[in-house]
Amino acid sequence: MKEIKKQKNKKRKQILRRRIYMMTAGIFVLLAVAFAIGHHSAGKEDDLSSKTKEVIQNKTQEEMYTSRLERVKAMAKNQGYPKGVIELLDKNEDTIDFVEDYGEKKDQAVAKDIGVKIQKGTIPELIQWDERWGYTKYGTSIVAVSGCGPTCMSMVVSGLTGNTKITPARTAAYSVRHNLIDEENNTYWEFMEKAAKHWGLNCYAGMLNKKQLKAELCKGHPVICSVGPGDFTKNGHFIVLSGWKDGKIQVNDPFSRQNSQKLWTYSRIKKQAKSMWVYSYSKKQVQER
């Protein structure tokens, strides 16, 4: 009898241990699920919080930038800056540093070169409102405001010849010296051929169709294009068609880095184009004038 009781007690203890084990395991499973759900929810809250912070930060930066634009514009007017300089802010907000520094740097020495090393045949991207030459006088204006033509010529000459000393200030001086700028500080089309010849380049003018333009650009022959109102200007402007990529045109816009970072279709350019000049490098030595 005692042996039977022992066996029954043993079985009861085993059953009890199993139940305790199952309950403990169940509790652990429930805790694990609860933790996972909580962690997931916290992750969502963290993501939401992060996105909210980003939106607030971007909005704050935008408001600060808008405030700075208004402040710089007001300062420029109070200081009596030229109208063309003040209007740069309305045309391209990226000119804010240039306008803000006008009073301090307008009489500074001009850079002696374009400041970048280039390989012949690679057309550098130069900006007319670059502080290294943008304050240079051009007619009754300055290069930053009216010097798109000379800046385009600087890109083409320096790119094809490798001569980094041919800056926008230098090409602008050539234009003024040879009366290739009108009373409203617009560059005459004649400048595009005369300046090219002066610095040893071959040039021919003509409106190119898509096939012709692709052929020239693929040969490494940049094209300066005069454009009317549209994507690049409200009045008139010069840009450089500098390459052909993925069936589209690479553009070096001397007034806009954003435009230079995009590829453009031929049809889009053609609608705005007024004239084109194709350039290649002659084997003559570039004149140091």
PDB file of C-alpha atoms in Angstrom, residues 46-283:
ATOM      1  CA  ASP A  46      10.030  57.206 -33.090  1.00  0.00           C
ATOM      2  CA  ASP A  47       9.605  57.268 -36.882  1.00  0.00           C
ATOM      3  CA  LEU A  48       6.712  59.690 -36.574  1.00  0.00           C
ATOM      4  CA  SER A  49       8.669  61.851 -34.169  1.00  0.00           C
ATOM      5  CA  SER A  50      11.686  61.843 -36.496  1.00  0.00           C
ATOM      6  CA  LYS A  51       9.588  62.849 -39.508  1.00  0.00           C
ATOM      7  CA  THR A  52       7.861  65.572 -37.523  1.00  0.00           C
ATOM      8  CA  LYS A  53      11.186  66.947 -36.355  1.00  0.00           C
ATOM      9  CA  GLU A  54      12.488  66.913 -39.947  1.00  0.00           C
ATOM     10  CA  VAL A  55       9.450  68.825 -41.232  1.00  0.00           C
ATOM     11  CA  ILE A  56       9.761  71.388 -38.450  1.00  0.00           C
ATOM     12  CA  GLN A  57      13.495  71.743 -39.069  1.00  0.00           C
ATOM     13  CA  ASN A  58      13.021  72.223 -42.821  1.00  0.00           C
ATOM     14  CA  LYS A  59      10.275  74.773 -42.252  1.00  0.00           C
ATOM     15  CA  THR A  60      12.447  76.657 -39.770  1.00  0.00           C
ATOM     16  CA  GLN A  61      15.372  76.719 -42.199  1.00  0.00           C
ATOM     17  CA  GLU A  62      13.083  77.924 -44.990  1.00  0.00           C
ATOM     18  CA  GLU A  63      11.710  80.704 -42.797  1.00  0.00           C
ATOM     19  CA  MET A  64      15.235  81.710 -41.769  1.00  0.00           C
ATOM     20  CA  TYR A  65      16.354  81.804 -45.403  1.00  0.00           C
ATOM     21  CA  THR A  66      13.309  83.843 -46.445  1.00  0.00           C
ATOM     22  CA  SER A  67      14.021  86.248 -43.608  1.00  0.00           C
ATOM     23  CA  ARG A  68      17.641  86.546 -44.736  1.00  0.00           C
ATOM     24  CA  LEU A  69      16.568  87.262 -48.313  1.00  0.00           C
ATOM     25  CA  GLU A  70      14.302  90.054 -47.143  1.00  0.00           C
ATOM     26  CA  ARG A  71      17.033  91.432 -44.907  1.00  0.00           C
ATOM     27  CA  VAL A  72      19.671  91.388 -47.648  1.00  0.00           C
ATOM     28  CA  LYS A  73      17.296  92.956 -50.148  1.00  0.00           C
ATOM     29  CA  ALA A  74      16.388  95.734 -47.697  1.00  0.00           C
ATOM     30  CA  MET A  75      20.052  96.307 -46.917  1.00  0.00           C
ATOM     31  CA  ALA A  76      20.939  96.496 -50.612  1.00  0.00           C
ATOM     32  CA  LYS A  77      18.232  99.098 -51.212  1.00  0.00           C
ATOM     33  CA  ASN A  78      19.247 101.160 -48.192  1.00  0.00           C
ATOM     34  CA  GLN A  79      22.880 101.083 -49.280  1.00  0.00           C
ATOM     35  CA  GLY A  80      21.934 102.239 -52.776  1.00  0.00           C
ATOM     36  CA  TYR A  81      23.211  99.174 -54.617  1.00  0.00           C
ATOM     37  CA  PRO A  82      22.644  99.180 -58.403  1.00  0.00           C
ATOM     38  CA  LYS A  83      19.195  98.054 -59.458  1.00  0.00           C
ATOM     39  CA  GLY A  84      20.626  95.170 -61.458  1.00  0.00           C
ATOM     40  CA  VAL A  85      22.441  93.827 -58.407  1.00  0.00           C
ATOM     41  CA  ILE A  86      19.312  93.934 -56.241  1.00  0.00           C
ATOM     42  CA  GLU A  87      17.268  92.227 -58.966  1.00  0.00           C
ATOM     43  CA  LEU A  88      19.643  89.264 -58.945  1.00  0.00           C
ATOM     44  CA  LEU A  89      17.833  88.045 -55.824  1.00  0.00           C
ATOM     45  CA  ASP A  90      14.517  87.862 -57.676  1.00  0.00           C
ATOM     46  CA  LYS A  91      16.076  85.985 -60.591  1.00  0.00           C
ATOM     47  CA  ASN A  92      18.096  83.474 -58.592  1.00  0.00           C
ATOM     48  CA  GLU A  93      18.117  83.227 -54.785  1.00  0.00           C
ATOM     49  CA  ASP A  94      21.528  81.543 -54.931  1.00  0.00           C
ATOM     50  CA  THR A  95      23.011  85.007 -55.569  1.00  0.00           C
ATOM     51  CA  ILE A  96      22.301  86.022 -51.960  1.00  0.00           C
ATOM     52  CA  ASP A  97      25.957  85.835 -50.854  1.00  0.00           C
ATOM     53  CA  PHE A  98      27.082  87.814 -53.885  1.00  0.00           C
ATOM     54  CA  VAL A  99      24.553  90.581 -53.233  1.00  0.00           C
ATOM     55  CA  GLU A 100      25.230  90.653 -49.504  1.00  0.00           C
ATOM     56  CA  ASP A 101      28.985  91.012 -50.136  1.00  0.00           C
ATOM     57  CA  TYR A 102      28.639  93.642 -52.867  1.00  0.00           C
ATOM     58  CA  GLY A 103      29.505  96.669 -50.723  1.00  0.00           C
ATOM     59  CA  GLU A 104      32.598  95.016 -49.293  1.00  0.00           C
ATOM     60  CA  LYS A 105      33.944  93.261 -52.405  1.00  0.00           C
ATOM     61  CA  LYS A 106      32.867  95.320 -55.417  1.00  0.00           C
ATOM     62  CA  ASP A 107      36.330  96.857 -55.770  1.00  0.00           C
ATOM     63  CA  GLN A 108      38.374  93.755 -54.985  1.00  0.00           C
ATOM     64  CA  ALA A 109      41.079  92.436 -57.327  1.00  0.00           C
ATOM     65  CA  VAL A 110      39.850  90.035 -59.998  1.00  0.00           C
ATOM     66  CA  ALA A 111      41.011  86.418 -60.018  1.00  0.00           C
ATOM     67  CA  LYS A 112      43.830  85.683 -62.463  1.00  0.00           C
ATOM     68  CA  ASP A 113      42.458  82.284 -63.477  1.00  0.00           C
ATOM     69  CA  ILE A 114      39.256  80.288 -63.272  1.00  0.00           C
ATOM     70  CA  GLY A 115      40.506  78.421 -60.220  1.00  0.00           C
ATOM     71  CA  VAL A 116      40.087  74.841 -61.446  1.00  0.00           C
ATOM     72  CA  LYS A 117      42.315  72.405 -63.277  1.00  0.00           C
ATOM     73  CA  ILE A 118      40.781  71.282 -66.530  1.00  0.00           C
ATOM     74  CA  GLN A 119      41.559  68.760 -69.198  1.00  0.00           C
ATOM     75  CA  LYS A 120      41.435  69.972 -72.788  1.00  0.00           C
ATOM     76  CA  GLY A 121      38.032  69.248 -74.252  1.00  0.00           C
ATOM     77  CA  THR A 122      36.218  69.339 -70.913  1.00  0.00           C
ATOM     78  CA  ILE A 123      34.082  72.445 -70.610  1.00  0.00           C
ATOM     79  CA  PRO A 124      34.161  73.839 -67.049  1.00  0.00           C
ATOM     80  CA  GLU A 125      30.980  75.086 -65.413  1.00  0.00           C
ATOM     81  CA  LEU A 126      31.500  78.773 -64.614  1.00  0.00           C
ATOM     82  CA  ILE A 127      28.996  81.128 -62.998  1.00  0.00           C
ATOM     83  CA  GLN A 128      28.806  84.810 -63.957  1.00  0.00           C
ATOM     84  CA  TRP A 129      27.989  85.880 -60.382  1.00  0.00           C
ATOM     85  CA  ASP A 130      31.005  84.097 -58.940  1.00  0.00           C
ATOM     86  CA  GLU A 131      32.638  86.605 -56.555  1.00  0.00           C
ATOM     87  CA  ARG A 132      36.031  86.028 -58.182  1.00  0.00           C
ATOM     88  CA  TRP A 133      34.936  88.010 -61.258  1.00  0.00           C
ATOM     89  CA  GLY A 134      31.231  88.858 -60.899  1.00  0.00           C
ATOM     90  CA  TYR A 135      31.881  92.395 -59.586  1.00  0.00           C
ATOM     91  CA  THR A 136      33.944  93.286 -62.672  1.00  0.00           C
ATOM     92  CA  LYS A 137      32.496  96.179 -64.675  1.00  0.00           C
ATOM     93  CA  TYR A 138      30.873  95.298 -67.965  1.00  0.00           C
ATOM     94  CA  GLY A 139      29.700  98.387 -69.806  1.00  0.00           C
ATOM     95  CA  THR A 140      27.645 100.307 -67.287  1.00  0.00           C
ATOM     96  CA  SER A 141      26.781  97.036 -65.543  1.00  0.00           C
ATOM     97  CA  ILE A 142      28.835  94.191 -64.078  1.00  0.00           C
ATOM     98  CA  VAL A 143      29.620  90.633 -65.188  1.00  0.00           C
ATOM     99  CA  ALA A 144      27.268  89.098 -62.595  1.00  0.00           C
ATOM    100  CA  VAL A 145      24.306  90.957 -64.076  1.00  0.00           C
ATOM    101  CA  SER A 146      25.073  91.200 -67.798  1.00  0.00           C
ATOM    102  CA  GLY A 147      28.081  88.990 -68.476  1.00  0.00           C
ATOM    103  CA  CYS A 148      26.504  85.732 -69.602  1.00  0.00           C
ATOM    104  CA  GLY A 149      28.080  86.060 -73.064  1.00  0.00           C
ATOM    105  CA  PRO A 150      31.655  86.607 -71.837  1.00  0.00           C
ATOM    106  CA  THR A 151      31.207  83.860 -69.219  1.00  0.00           C
ATOM    107  CA  CYS A 152      30.122  81.393 -71.900  1.00  0.00           C
ATOM    108  CA  MET A 153      33.132  82.365 -74.004  1.00  0.00           C
ATOM    109  CA  SER A 154      35.413  81.863 -70.999  1.00  0.00           C
ATOM    110  CA  MET A 155      34.035  78.336 -70.540  1.00  0.00           C
ATOM    111  CA  VAL A 156      34.547  77.451 -74.191  1.00  0.00           C
ATOM    112  CA  VAL A 157      38.039  78.951 -74.600  1.00  0.00           C
ATOM    113  CA  SER A 158      39.436  77.598 -71.337  1.00  0.00           C
ATOM    114  CA  GLY A 159      37.826  74.208 -71.913  1.00  0.00           C
ATOM    115  CA  LEU A 160      39.062  73.703 -75.459  1.00  0.00           C
ATOM    116  CA  THR A 161      42.551  75.141 -74.965  1.00  0.00           C
ATOM    117  CA  GLY A 162      43.235  74.263 -71.347  1.00  0.00           C
ATOM    118  CA  ASN A 163      44.184  77.892 -70.677  1.00  0.00           C
ATOM    119  CA  THR A 164      42.714  78.630 -67.238  1.00  0.00           C
ATOM    120  CA  LYS A 165      43.708  82.312 -67.438  1.00  0.00           C
ATOM    121  CA  ILE A 166      40.851  83.119 -69.792  1.00  0.00           C
ATOM    122  CA  THR A 167      38.403  84.215 -67.108  1.00  0.00           C
ATOM    123  CA  PRO A 168      34.962  85.833 -67.596  1.00  0.00           C
ATOM    124  CA  ALA A 169      36.529  89.137 -66.516  1.00  0.00           C
ATOM    125  CA  ARG A 170      39.083  88.802 -69.288  1.00  0.00           C
ATOM    126  CA  THR A 171      36.589  87.958 -72.024  1.00  0.00           C
ATOM    127  CA  ALA A 172      34.357  90.796 -70.785  1.00  0.00           C
ATOM    128  CA  ALA A 173      37.276  93.217 -71.090  1.00  0.00           C
ATOM    129  CA  TYR A 174      37.825  92.057 -74.685  1.00  0.00           C
ATOM    130  CA  SER A 175      34.142  92.668 -75.465  1.00  0.00           C
ATOM    131  CA  VAL A 176      34.238  96.210 -74.063  1.00  0.00           C
ATOM    132  CA  ARG A 177      37.553  97.006 -75.732  1.00  0.00           C
ATOM    133  CA  HIS A 178      36.196  96.038 -79.150  1.00  0.00           C
ATOM    134  CA  ASN A 179      32.772  97.674 -78.726  1.00  0.00           C
ATOM    135  CA  LEU A 180      30.915  94.371 -78.740  1.00  0.00           C
ATOM    136  CA  ILE A 181      28.424  95.451 -76.070  1.00  0.00           C
ATOM    137  CA  ASP A 182      25.437  97.741 -76.654  1.00  0.00           C
ATOM    138  CA  GLU A 183      24.091 100.651 -74.584  1.00  0.00           C
ATOM    139  CA  GLU A 184      21.894  98.302 -72.532  1.00  0.00           C
ATOM    140  CA  ASN A 185      24.901  96.078 -71.750  1.00  0.00           C
ATOM    141  CA  ASN A 186      23.807  93.286 -74.066  1.00  0.00           C
ATOM    142  CA  THR A 187      26.588  91.392 -75.819  1.00  0.00           C
ATOM    143  CA  TYR A 188      26.457  91.583 -79.614  1.00  0.00           C
ATOM    144  CA  TRP A 189      26.317  88.267 -81.457  1.00  0.00           C
ATOM    145  CA  GLU A 190      29.413  89.388 -83.339  1.00  0.00           C
ATOM    146  CA  PHE A 191      31.385  88.819 -80.129  1.00  0.00           C
ATOM    147  CA  MET A 192      30.855  85.064 -80.420  1.00  0.00           C
ATOM    148  CA  GLU A 193      32.972  84.815 -83.567  1.00  0.00           C
ATOM    149  CA  LYS A 194      35.484  87.621 -82.987  1.00  0.00           C
ATOM    150  CA  ALA A 195      36.436  86.535 -79.473  1.00  0.00           C
ATOM    151  CA  ALA A 196      36.781  82.933 -80.606  1.00  0.00           C
ATOM    152  CA  LYS A 197      39.154  83.921 -83.412  1.00  0.00           C
ATOM    153  CA  HIS A 198      41.135  86.119 -81.021  1.00  0.00           C
ATOM    154  CA  TRP A 199      41.829  83.134 -78.757  1.00  0.00           C
ATOM    155  CA  GLY A 200      42.613  80.700 -81.550  1.00  0.00           C
ATOM    156  CA  LEU A 201      39.320  78.872 -81.955  1.00  0.00           C
ATOM    157  CA  ASN A 202      37.433  77.923 -85.098  1.00  0.00           C
ATOM    158  CA  CYS A 203      33.810  78.998 -85.092  1.00  0.00           C
ATOM    159  CA  TYR A 204      30.813  78.824 -87.361  1.00  0.00           C
ATOM    160  CA  ALA A 205      27.262  80.032 -86.768  1.00  0.00           C
ATOM    161  CA  GLY A 206      24.042  78.294 -87.679  1.00  0.00           C
ATOM    162  CA  MET A 207      20.913  76.697 -86.269  1.00  0.00           C
ATOM    163  CA  LEU A 208      21.663  72.981 -85.958  1.00  0.00           C
ATOM    164  CA  ASN A 209      19.097  70.235 -86.188  1.00  0.00           C
ATOM    165  CA  LYS A 210      19.173  67.397 -83.654  1.00  0.00           C
ATOM    166  CA  LYS A 211      21.394  65.144 -85.742  1.00  0.00           C
ATOM    167  CA  GLN A 212      23.895  67.914 -86.467  1.00  0.00           C
ATOM    168  CA  LEU A 213      24.019  69.050 -82.855  1.00  0.00           C
ATOM    169  CA  LYS A 214      24.586  65.509 -81.590  1.00  0.00           C
ATOM    170  CA  ALA A 215      27.407  65.030 -84.089  1.00  0.00           C
ATOM    171  CA  GLU A 216      29.186  68.237 -83.033  1.00  0.00           C
ATOM    172  CA  LEU A 217      28.839  67.613 -79.317  1.00  0.00           C
ATOM    173  CA  CYS A 218      30.016  64.021 -79.662  1.00  0.00           C
ATOM    174  CA  LYS A 219      33.128  65.347 -81.423  1.00  0.00           C
ATOM    175  CA  GLY A 220      33.819  67.536 -78.389  1.00  0.00           C
ATOM    176  CA  HIS A 221      32.720  70.758 -80.102  1.00  0.00           C
ATOM    177  CA  PRO A 222      30.802  72.930 -77.608  1.00  0.00           C
ATOM    178  CA  VAL A 223      28.017  75.185 -78.825  1.00  0.00           C
ATOM    179  CA  ILE A 224      27.107  78.598 -77.458  1.00  0.00           C
ATOM    180  CA  CYS A 225      23.378  79.169 -77.823  1.00  0.00           C
ATOM    181  CA  SER A 226      21.491  82.443 -77.638  1.00  0.00           C
ATOM    182  CA  VAL A 227      18.082  81.823 -76.061  1.00  0.00           C
ATOM    183  CA  GLY A 228      14.972  83.924 -75.648  1.00  0.00           C
ATOM    184  CA  PRO A 229      12.260  83.842 -72.952  1.00  0.00           C
ATOM    185  CA  GLY A 230      11.665  80.404 -71.499  1.00  0.00           C
ATOM    186  CA  ASP A 231      13.452  78.106 -69.091  1.00  0.00           C
ATOM    187  CA  PHE A 232      16.635  80.164 -68.895  1.00  0.00           C
ATOM    188  CA  THR A 233      15.578  83.796 -69.064  1.00  0.00           C
ATOM    189  CA  LYS A 234      12.702  86.243 -69.271  1.00  0.00           C
ATOM    190  CA  ASN A 235      14.511  88.344 -71.869  1.00  0.00           C
ATOM    191  CA  GLY A 236      17.709  87.098 -73.510  1.00  0.00           C
ATOM    192  CA  HIS A 237      20.581  84.901 -72.402  1.00  0.00           C
ATOM    193  CA  PHE A 238      23.575  82.835 -73.564  1.00  0.00           C
ATOM    194  CA  ILE A 239      24.211  79.244 -72.507  1.00  0.00           C
ATOM    195  CA  VAL A 240      26.753  76.596 -73.488  1.00  0.00           C
ATOM    196  CA  LEU A 241      25.622  73.253 -74.897  1.00  0.00           C
ATOM    197  CA  SER A 242      28.545  71.256 -73.582  1.00  0.00           C
ATOM    198  CA  GLY A 243      27.832  67.583 -74.240  1.00  0.00           C
ATOM    199  CA  TRP A 244      25.509  64.783 -75.314  1.00  0.00           C
ATOM    200  CA  LYS A 245      24.385  62.153 -72.814  1.00  0.00           C
ATOM    201  CA  ASP A 246      21.617  59.542 -72.905  1.00  0.00           C
ATOM    202  CA  GLY A 247      20.062  61.183 -75.932  1.00  0.00           C
ATOM    203  CA  LYS A 248      19.895  64.563 -74.242  1.00  0.00           C
ATOM    204  CA  ILE A 249      21.927  67.770 -74.041  1.00  0.00           C
ATOM    205  CA  GLN A 250      24.224  68.786 -71.216  1.00  0.00           C
ATOM    206  CA  VAL A 251      23.960  72.519 -70.555  1.00  0.00           C
ATOM    207  CA  ASN A 252      26.334  74.906 -68.793  1.00  0.00           C
ATOM    208  CA  ASP A 253      24.112  77.823 -67.772  1.00  0.00           C
ATOM    209  CA  PRO A 254      26.315  80.700 -66.504  1.00  0.00           C
ATOM    210  CA  PHE A 255      23.473  82.002 -64.341  1.00  0.00           C
ATOM    211  CA  SER A 256      22.034  78.827 -62.833  1.00  0.00           C
ATOM    212  CA  ARG A 257      23.726  75.794 -61.317  1.00  0.00           C
ATOM    213  CA  GLN A 258      20.349  74.044 -61.155  1.00  0.00           C
ATOM    214  CA  ASN A 259      19.902  74.276 -64.927  1.00  0.00           C
ATOM    215  CA  SER A 260      23.411  72.932 -65.412  1.00  0.00           C
ATOM    216  CA  GLN A 261      22.656  69.852 -63.325  1.00  0.00           C
ATOM    217  CA  LYS A 262      19.825  68.699 -65.608  1.00  0.00           C
ATOM    218  CA  LEU A 263      19.784  67.104 -69.043  1.00  0.00           C
ATOM    219  CA  TRP A 264      17.699  68.837 -71.706  1.00  0.00           C
ATOM    220  CA  THR A 265      15.873  67.535 -74.757  1.00  0.00           C
ATOM    221  CA  TYR A 266      16.700  68.981 -78.150  1.00  0.00           C
ATOM    222  CA  SER A 267      13.069  70.025 -78.704  1.00  0.00           C
ATOM    223  CA  ARG A 268      13.057  72.001 -75.438  1.00  0.00           C
ATOM    224  CA  ILE A 269      16.249  73.863 -76.381  1.00  0.00           C
ATOM    225  CA  LYS A 270      15.172  74.396 -79.994  1.00  0.00           C
ATOM    226  CA  LYS A 271      11.953  76.175 -78.963  1.00  0.00           C
ATOM    227  CA  GLN A 272      13.988  78.827 -77.135  1.00  0.00           C
ATOM    228  CA  ALA A 273      17.097  79.036 -79.344  1.00  0.00           C
ATOM    229  CA  LYS A 274      17.752  82.173 -81.399  1.00  0.00           C
ATOM    230  CA  SER A 275      21.178  81.313 -82.758  1.00  0.00           C
ATOM    231  CA  MET A 276      24.024  78.825 -82.273  1.00  0.00           C
ATOM    232  CA  TRP A 277      27.817  78.984 -82.625  1.00  0.00           C
ATOM    233  CA  VAL A 278      29.927  75.831 -82.884  1.00  0.00           C
ATOM    234  CA  TYR A 279      33.532  75.847 -81.618  1.00  0.00           C
ATOM    235  CA  SER A 280      36.598  73.719 -82.136  1.00  0.00           C
ATOM    236  CA  TYR A 281      40.218  74.248 -81.230  1.00  0.00           C
ATOM    237  CA  SER A 282      42.653  75.243 -83.929  1.00  0.00           C
ATOM    238  CA  LYS A 283      46.207  74.082 -83.415  1.00  0.00           C
TER     239      LYS A 283
END
